[in-house]
Amino acid sequence: MDTEEFHLPRSRTANERLHAMIPGGAHTYAKGDDQYPEHLAPVISHGHGAHVWDIDGNRYIEYGSGLRSVSLGHAHPRVIEAVRRELDRGSNFVRPSIVEVEAAERFLATVPTAEMVKFAKNGSDVTTAAVRLARAVTGRPRVAICGDHPFFSVDDWFIGTTPMSAGIPAATTELTVAFPYGDLAATEELLTRYQDEVACLILEPAGHTEPPPGYLAGLRELADRHGCVLIFDEMITGLRWSEAGAQGLYGVVPDLSTFGKALGNGFAVSALAGRRELMERGGLRHSGDRVFLLSTTHGAETHSLAAAMAVQTTYVEEGITAQLHALGEQLAAGVRDAAASMGVGDHVVVRGRASNLVFATLDENRQPSQQYRTLFLRRLLAGGVLAPSFVVSSALSDTDIDHTVAVVAQACAVYRKALDAADPTPWVGGRPVKPVFRRLA
């Protein structure tokens, strides 16, 4: 057995300090140290471009930066310059800043399928606002979510459907129903079963597989026929699929859509966008019942809106989406070749759109395995690759990708040994990494 060890003593101590003060030891469950091999969850000191440094002094090539939010690389000069311009001018006022006008104009020019936009700080705010608006305009209580997509909001209407439903009344959860991605017949059956009860269909327009031909257009038709609101959650697909999101790429216009993550390149900004007729119900220029759509103290923070404008300008002028796809294709090909050359091509599997790659770690029976994921992550970390996914940023260089592929090849060699032994335990080094959504800690 390979006995080479990799230690992070300062990070281990800092993680203990985090857990002593912060429930879960992180502010996002997906960043928790339970997502990493035992005692090998690096605590970050700083980042630049595609690299981060931990407090133990190790440098890593980083993937999935900021849970997919940092797509241009850390401290991107154009974004930082735009932010700095606002910092000395004040960040929050008693009335709207002119920056709010400019940011809305820039967003609607970049996402022309939307007619109005309202900004907030995180994805949950805007997806919940979209659901509330859909319920208000339809007068219907039920929300239909795509059951194949992992996350929509921290709010009760969604979290109640997950294994972490503690504290959420059953009566709330019963109002949320699920439909399978890609299956129009099953969705129509659901809408018929709850005839005139479903306020909206909410889904990520695309995930690890491309939408089946005609699927999104078929959802659009179903929503129209059944009188419900079609909501695209573009937190991940926004910018990474095209500057105008998946709706811009596939040419199907939702009633409402939500953006975040890549929109701020790490700065806190999200957006609810959509048709004027619906969005104005949260405004002042209509005669119906008022909808408390979004009202956030920090939603229009000037430097975050400046970051969003700089991100959108950079994407459009520098063709960032195309760069992300090219880098992802290069990485995926290298990883697949490395896995195949080490005899684990059926066990270390790269999936997803090139701009949003993930990997699966399968056991000897080709079933998903947290133990084999732990083994794989340990070897990546020891090789200077921090990769809960293979989601690329445009800051990656050819050298970065070549190094990543070389480290993956070394990890796959160990993976092969574990498969041959039919027991990965000697290479796991402690408890396996755990799924984010689970009932017990």
Coordinates of C-alpha atoms in Angstrom, one line a residue:
M1 CA 0.0 0.0 0.0
D2 CA 1.2 3.5 -0.7
T3 CA 2.0 5.0 2.7
E4 CA 2.7 8.6 1.6
E5 CA 0.8 11.0 3.9
F6 CA -0.4 14.5 3.5
H7 CA -1.0 16.6 6.6
L8 CA -2.7 19.9 7.3
P9 CA -2.1 20.7 10.9
R10 CA -2.9 24.4 10.9
S11 CA -6.1 23.8 8.9
R12 CA -7.1 21.0 11.3
T13 CA -6.7 23.4 14.2
A14 CA -8.6 26.1 12.4
N15 CA -11.4 23.7 11.6
E16 CA -11.8 22.9 15.3
R17 CA -12.0 26.7 16.0
L18 CA -14.7 27.0 13.3
H19 CA -16.8 24.2 14.7
A20 CA -16.6 25.7 18.2
M21 CA -18.2 28.9 17.1
I22 CA -20.1 28.2 13.8
P23 CA -22.7 25.5 13.4
G24 CA -21.3 23.1 10.8
G25 CA -17.9 24.8 10.8
A26 CA -18.8 26.7 7.6
H27 CA -21.4 29.1 6.3
T28 CA -22.5 26.8 3.4
Y29 CA -23.1 23.1 4.0
A30 CA -21.4 22.2 0.8
K31 CA -18.2 23.8 2.1
G32 CA -18.2 21.7 5.3
D33 CA -15.2 19.6 6.3
D34 CA -17.5 16.5 6.2
Q35 CA -17.3 17.0 2.4
Y36 CA -13.5 16.3 2.5
P37 CA -11.4 13.4 3.8
E38 CA -10.9 13.3 7.5
H39 CA -8.5 16.0 8.7
L40 CA -7.8 17.0 5.1
A41 CA -10.2 20.0 4.7
P42 CA -7.9 22.9 3.9
V43 CA -8.8 26.3 5.4
I44 CA -8.0 29.0 2.8
S45 CA -5.7 31.9 3.2
H46 CA -6.1 33.6 -0.1
G47 CA -6.6 33.0 -3.8
H48 CA -5.5 34.5 -7.1
G49 CA -6.7 33.4 -10.6
A50 CA -7.2 29.7 -10.6
H51 CA -5.1 29.1 -7.5
V52 CA -5.7 29.2 -3.8
W53 CA -3.3 28.9 -0.8
D54 CA -4.3 27.3 2.5
I55 CA -3.0 28.4 5.9
D56 CA -0.6 25.5 5.9
G57 CA 1.2 27.1 2.9
N58 CA 0.0 24.7 0.3
R59 CA -1.0 25.9 -3.2
Y60 CA -3.8 24.3 -5.1
I61 CA -5.3 24.5 -8.5
E62 CA -8.9 25.1 -7.6
Y63 CA -12.1 23.9 -9.3
G64 CA -15.7 24.7 -8.5
S65 CA -14.4 28.0 -7.0
G66 CA -16.9 29.5 -4.5
L67 CA -19.5 26.8 -5.3
R68 CA -19.3 27.8 -9.0
S69 CA -19.5 31.5 -8.3
V70 CA -16.0 32.5 -9.3
S71 CA -15.9 31.8 -13.0
L72 CA -13.3 34.4 -14.0
G73 CA -10.7 33.5 -11.3
H74 CA -10.1 35.1 -8.0
A75 CA -9.4 38.8 -7.8
H76 CA -10.1 39.3 -11.5
P77 CA -8.6 42.7 -12.4
R78 CA -11.5 44.1 -14.3
V79 CA -14.0 43.1 -11.5
I80 CA -11.8 44.4 -8.7
E81 CA -11.3 47.7 -10.5
A82 CA -15.0 48.2 -10.9
V83 CA -15.6 47.3 -7.2
R84 CA -12.8 49.7 -6.0
R85 CA -14.3 52.6 -8.0
E86 CA -17.4 52.3 -5.8
L87 CA -15.8 51.6 -2.4
D88 CA -14.8 55.3 -1.8
R89 CA -18.2 56.5 -3.0
G90 CA -20.4 54.8 -0.4
S91 CA -22.1 51.4 -0.6
N92 CA -25.7 51.9 0.6
F93 CA -28.0 54.9 0.7
V94 CA -31.5 55.8 1.9
R95 CA -32.6 56.1 -1.8
P96 CA -31.6 54.1 -4.9
S97 CA -28.1 54.7 -6.3
I98 CA -27.6 55.5 -10.0
V99 CA -25.6 52.3 -10.1
E100 CA -28.9 50.4 -9.7
V101 CA -30.1 52.0 -13.0
E102 CA -26.9 51.1 -14.8
A103 CA -26.8 47.5 -13.4
A104 CA -30.4 46.9 -14.4
E105 CA -29.7 48.2 -17.9
R106 CA -26.6 46.1 -18.3
F107 CA -28.4 43.0 -17.1
L108 CA -31.4 43.4 -19.4
A109 CA -29.1 44.1 -22.3
T110 CA -27.3 40.9 -21.6
V111 CA -30.4 38.8 -20.9
P112 CA -32.8 40.3 -23.4
T113 CA -35.5 37.6 -22.8
A114 CA -36.3 39.4 -19.5
E115 CA -38.2 42.7 -19.3
M116 CA -37.6 43.6 -15.6
V117 CA -35.0 42.7 -13.0
K118 CA -34.6 43.0 -9.2
F119 CA -31.4 42.3 -7.4
A120 CA -30.7 40.6 -4.1
K121 CA -27.7 38.9 -2.4
N122 CA -28.2 35.2 -2.7
G123 CA -30.0 32.6 -4.8
S124 CA -32.6 31.6 -2.2
D125 CA -33.9 35.1 -1.9
V126 CA -34.8 35.3 -5.6
T127 CA -36.0 31.7 -6.1
T128 CA -38.4 32.2 -3.1
A129 CA -39.5 35.5 -4.5
A130 CA -40.3 33.9 -7.8
V131 CA -42.4 31.2 -6.1
R132 CA -44.2 33.8 -4.0
L133 CA -44.9 35.9 -7.1
A134 CA -46.2 32.8 -9.0
R135 CA -48.5 31.9 -6.2
A136 CA -49.8 35.5 -6.1
V137 CA -50.5 35.9 -9.8
T138 CA -52.1 32.5 -10.1
G139 CA -53.9 32.3 -6.8
R140 CA -52.7 28.7 -6.5
P141 CA -51.0 27.1 -3.5
R142 CA -48.8 24.3 -4.9
V143 CA -45.2 24.5 -6.2
A144 CA -43.9 21.9 -8.6
I145 CA -40.2 21.4 -8.4
C146 CA -37.9 19.3 -10.6
G147 CA -37.1 16.4 -8.4
D148 CA -33.9 15.6 -10.2
H149 CA -32.3 18.9 -9.3
P150 CA -30.5 19.1 -6.0
F151 CA -31.1 22.6 -4.6
F152 CA -33.5 25.5 -5.1
S153 CA -33.7 27.5 -1.8
V154 CA -33.0 27.4 1.9
D155 CA -36.6 28.3 2.5
D156 CA -39.3 25.9 3.8
W157 CA -41.1 25.2 0.5
F158 CA -37.9 23.4 -0.8
I159 CA -35.9 22.3 2.3
G160 CA -38.9 20.5 3.6
T161 CA -38.6 18.1 0.7
T162 CA -35.0 17.1 1.6
P163 CA -33.7 14.7 4.3
M164 CA -32.9 17.9 6.3
S165 CA -36.5 18.7 6.9
A166 CA -36.3 19.2 10.7
G167 CA -38.2 22.3 11.9
I168 CA -40.5 22.5 8.8
P169 CA -44.2 21.8 9.2
A170 CA -45.6 18.9 7.1
A171 CA -48.4 21.2 6.0
T172 CA -45.8 23.3 4.2
T173 CA -44.0 20.4 2.6
E174 CA -47.3 18.9 1.3
L175 CA -47.7 22.0 -0.9
T176 CA -44.5 21.1 -2.9
V177 CA -44.8 18.4 -5.5
A178 CA -42.1 17.0 -7.8
F179 CA -41.8 16.2 -11.5
P180 CA -39.0 14.3 -13.3
Y181 CA -36.6 16.1 -15.7
G182 CA -37.1 15.4 -19.3
D183 CA -40.5 13.6 -18.9
L184 CA -43.3 15.8 -20.3
A185 CA -45.9 13.1 -20.0
A186 CA -45.2 12.7 -16.2
T187 CA -45.3 16.4 -15.8
E188 CA -48.7 16.7 -17.6
E189 CA -50.0 13.9 -15.4
L190 CA -48.9 15.9 -12.3
L191 CA -50.6 19.0 -13.6
T192 CA -53.7 17.1 -14.3
R193 CA -53.8 15.4 -10.9
Y194 CA -53.5 18.8 -9.2
Q195 CA -55.6 20.6 -11.8
D196 CA -55.8 24.4 -11.1
E197 CA -53.6 23.9 -7.9
V198 CA -50.1 24.3 -9.3
A199 CA -48.7 27.9 -9.3
C200 CA -45.4 27.2 -11.0
L201 CA -43.0 24.7 -12.5
I202 CA -39.5 25.5 -11.3
L203 CA -36.4 23.8 -12.6
E204 CA -32.8 24.2 -13.8
P205 CA -33.2 24.4 -17.5
A206 CA -30.3 22.0 -18.0
G207 CA -28.1 19.9 -15.7
H208 CA -25.5 17.2 -16.2
T209 CA -27.3 16.2 -19.5
E210 CA -28.6 18.3 -22.3
P211 CA -32.4 18.8 -22.4
P212 CA -34.1 16.2 -24.7
P213 CA -35.1 17.7 -28.0
G214 CA -38.3 19.8 -27.6
Y215 CA -38.4 19.3 -23.8
L216 CA -38.1 23.0 -22.7
A217 CA -40.5 24.1 -25.4
G218 CA -42.8 21.4 -24.3
L219 CA -42.7 22.6 -20.7
R220 CA -43.4 26.1 -22.0
E221 CA -46.5 24.8 -23.7
L222 CA -47.6 22.8 -20.7
A223 CA -47.3 25.8 -18.4
D224 CA -49.3 27.9 -20.8
R225 CA -52.0 25.3 -21.2
H226 CA -52.4 24.7 -17.5
G227 CA -52.1 28.3 -16.5
C228 CA -49.0 28.1 -14.3
V229 CA -45.8 30.1 -14.3
L230 CA -42.6 28.6 -15.8
I231 CA -39.5 29.5 -13.7
F232 CA -35.9 28.7 -14.8
D233 CA -33.4 28.6 -12.0
E234 CA -30.3 29.8 -13.8
M235 CA -28.0 30.0 -10.8
I236 CA -25.6 27.5 -12.5
T237 CA -26.6 27.8 -16.2
G238 CA -26.5 31.7 -16.1
L239 CA -23.4 32.9 -17.9
R240 CA -21.9 29.4 -18.0
W241 CA -24.3 28.2 -20.7
S242 CA -24.4 31.6 -22.5
E243 CA -24.2 35.2 -21.4
A244 CA -28.0 35.1 -21.4
G245 CA -28.2 31.8 -19.6
A246 CA -29.8 28.6 -20.8
Q247 CA -32.8 30.5 -22.0
G248 CA -30.6 32.4 -24.4
L249 CA -28.9 29.2 -25.6
Y250 CA -32.0 27.1 -26.1
G251 CA -34.3 29.8 -27.2
V252 CA -37.2 29.1 -24.7
V253 CA -38.4 32.0 -22.7
P254 CA -39.5 31.4 -19.1
D255 CA -42.0 33.7 -17.3
L256 CA -39.4 34.2 -14.5
S257 CA -35.8 33.3 -14.1
T258 CA -33.2 33.6 -11.3
F259 CA -29.5 34.3 -11.6
G260 CA -26.6 34.3 -9.2
K261 CA -23.3 32.5 -8.6
A262 CA -21.2 33.6 -11.7
L263 CA -23.0 36.9 -11.9
G264 CA -20.8 38.5 -9.2
N265 CA -17.5 36.5 -9.6
G266 CA -17.6 35.9 -5.9
F267 CA -19.3 39.1 -4.8
A268 CA -22.8 38.7 -3.3
V269 CA -25.4 39.5 -6.0
S270 CA -28.4 37.6 -7.4
A271 CA -31.2 38.6 -9.7
L272 CA -34.9 37.8 -10.3
A273 CA -35.8 38.6 -13.9
G274 CA -38.9 38.1 -16.0
R275 CA -41.9 39.4 -17.8
R276 CA -43.1 42.9 -16.9
E277 CA -46.7 41.8 -16.4
L278 CA -45.6 39.5 -13.6
M279 CA -42.7 41.5 -12.1
E280 CA -44.7 44.7 -11.9
R281 CA -47.0 43.0 -9.4
G282 CA -44.1 43.5 -6.9
G283 CA -43.9 47.2 -7.8
L284 CA -46.1 50.3 -7.6
R285 CA -47.5 50.6 -11.1
H286 CA -50.4 48.2 -11.0
S287 CA -53.9 48.1 -9.6
G288 CA -53.9 44.6 -8.1
D289 CA -53.0 43.3 -4.6
R290 CA -49.4 44.2 -3.8
V291 CA -46.8 41.4 -3.7
F292 CA -44.0 41.7 -1.2
L293 CA -41.5 40.6 -3.9
L294 CA -38.0 41.5 -2.7
S295 CA -37.0 44.1 -0.1
T296 CA -33.4 43.6 1.0
T297 CA -31.3 46.1 2.8
H298 CA -28.1 45.1 1.0
G299 CA -29.6 44.0 -2.3
A300 CA -28.4 47.1 -4.1
E301 CA -25.0 47.4 -2.5
T302 CA -23.1 49.5 -5.1
H303 CA -19.8 47.5 -5.3
S304 CA -21.6 44.2 -5.8
L305 CA -23.7 45.7 -8.6
A306 CA -20.5 47.1 -10.1
A307 CA -19.0 43.6 -10.0
A308 CA -22.0 42.2 -11.8
M309 CA -21.7 44.8 -14.5
A310 CA -18.0 44.1 -14.9
V311 CA -18.6 40.4 -15.1
Q312 CA -21.3 40.7 -17.8
T313 CA -19.1 43.1 -19.8
T314 CA -16.1 40.7 -19.5
Y315 CA -18.2 37.7 -20.6
V316 CA -19.5 39.5 -23.7
E317 CA -16.3 41.2 -24.8
E318 CA -13.9 38.4 -24.1
G319 CA -16.1 35.4 -25.0
I320 CA -15.7 33.9 -21.6
T321 CA -18.5 31.3 -22.1
A322 CA -16.6 29.8 -25.1
Q323 CA -13.4 29.8 -23.1
L324 CA -15.0 27.9 -20.3
H325 CA -16.3 25.3 -22.7
A326 CA -12.9 24.9 -24.4
L327 CA -11.1 24.5 -21.0
G328 CA -13.7 22.1 -19.8
E329 CA -13.4 20.0 -22.9
Q330 CA -9.6 19.9 -22.6
L331 CA -9.9 18.9 -19.0
A332 CA -12.5 16.2 -19.5
A333 CA -10.6 14.6 -22.4
G334 CA -7.4 14.5 -20.2
V335 CA -9.2 13.0 -17.2
R336 CA -11.0 10.4 -19.3
D337 CA -7.7 9.4 -21.0
A338 CA -5.9 9.2 -17.6
A339 CA -8.7 7.1 -16.0
A340 CA -8.8 4.8 -19.0
S341 CA -5.0 4.4 -19.1
M342 CA -5.0 3.3 -15.4
G343 CA -7.9 0.8 -16.0
V344 CA -10.6 2.8 -14.2
G345 CA -12.3 4.5 -17.1
D346 CA -15.6 2.9 -16.0
H347 CA -15.1 4.0 -12.4
V348 CA -13.9 7.6 -12.5
V349 CA -16.5 9.2 -14.7
V350 CA -16.6 12.8 -15.9
R351 CA -20.1 14.2 -16.5
G352 CA -21.9 17.4 -17.4
R353 CA -21.6 20.3 -19.8
A354 CA -17.9 21.2 -20.5
S355 CA -18.4 24.5 -18.6
N356 CA -19.9 22.7 -15.5
L357 CA -18.1 19.3 -15.1
V358 CA -18.6 17.0 -12.2
F359 CA -17.1 13.5 -11.6
A360 CA -18.6 10.3 -10.2
T361 CA -16.6 7.7 -8.3
L362 CA -17.9 4.2 -8.8
D363 CA -17.1 1.0 -6.9
E364 CA -16.3 -2.4 -8.3
N365 CA -20.0 -2.9 -9.0
R366 CA -20.1 0.5 -10.8
Q367 CA -22.3 2.0 -8.0
P368 CA -21.6 5.5 -6.6
S369 CA -19.2 5.2 -3.6
Q370 CA -18.4 7.8 -0.9
Q371 CA -15.4 5.6 0.1
Y372 CA -13.9 5.8 -3.4
R373 CA -14.6 9.5 -3.6
T374 CA -12.7 9.9 -0.4
L375 CA -9.7 8.0 -1.8
F376 CA -9.8 10.0 -5.0
L377 CA -10.0 13.4 -3.1
R378 CA -7.1 12.5 -0.8
R379 CA -4.9 11.9 -3.8
L380 CA -6.0 15.0 -5.5
L381 CA -5.3 17.1 -2.4
A382 CA -1.9 15.6 -1.9
G383 CA -1.1 16.5 -5.6
G384 CA -2.2 20.1 -5.1
V385 CA -5.6 19.9 -6.7
L386 CA -8.7 21.1 -4.8
A387 CA -11.5 19.7 -6.7
P388 CA -14.9 18.8 -5.2
S389 CA -15.9 19.0 -8.9
F390 CA -14.2 19.8 -12.2
V391 CA -16.0 23.0 -12.8
V392 CA -13.5 25.3 -14.5
S393 CA -12.8 29.0 -14.4
S394 CA -11.4 31.0 -17.3
A395 CA -8.2 31.7 -15.2
L396 CA -7.0 28.1 -15.7
S397 CA -3.9 27.7 -17.9
D398 CA -2.8 24.8 -20.1
T399 CA -0.1 24.1 -17.4
D400 CA -2.8 23.9 -14.7
I401 CA -4.8 21.4 -16.7
D402 CA -1.8 19.3 -17.6
H403 CA -0.9 19.2 -13.9
T404 CA -4.4 18.3 -12.9
V405 CA -4.5 15.4 -15.4
A406 CA -1.1 14.1 -14.2
V407 CA -2.4 14.2 -10.6
V408 CA -5.6 12.4 -11.7
A409 CA -3.5 9.7 -13.3
Q410 CA -1.7 9.1 -10.0
A411 CA -5.0 9.0 -8.1
C412 CA -6.4 6.6 -10.7
A413 CA -3.4 4.3 -10.2
V414 CA -4.3 4.1 -6.4
Y415 CA -7.9 3.7 -7.4
R416 CA -7.0 0.6 -9.5
K417 CA -5.2 -0.9 -6.5
A418 CA -8.2 -0.5 -4.3
L419 CA -10.5 -2.0 -6.9
D420 CA -8.2 -5.0 -7.3
A421 CA -8.2 -5.4 -3.5
A422 CA -12.1 -5.1 -3.6
D423 CA -11.7 -2.8 -0.5
P424 CA -10.8 0.9 -0.6
T425 CA -10.5 1.1 3.2
P426 CA -6.7 1.1 3.5
W427 CA -6.6 4.2 1.2
V428 CA -9.5 6.1 2.7
G429 CA -7.6 7.3 5.8
G430 CA -10.6 7.7 8.1
R431 CA -14.3 8.3 7.8
P432 CA -15.6 8.7 4.2
V433 CA -16.9 12.0 2.9
K434 CA -20.6 12.4 3.4
P435 CA -23.5 13.7 1.3
V436 CA -24.6 17.2 2.0
F437 CA -28.3 16.3 2.5
R438 CA -28.7 13.7 5.2
R439 CA -31.0 13.4 8.2
L440 CA -28.4 12.8 10.9
A441 CA -25.0 14.5 11.4

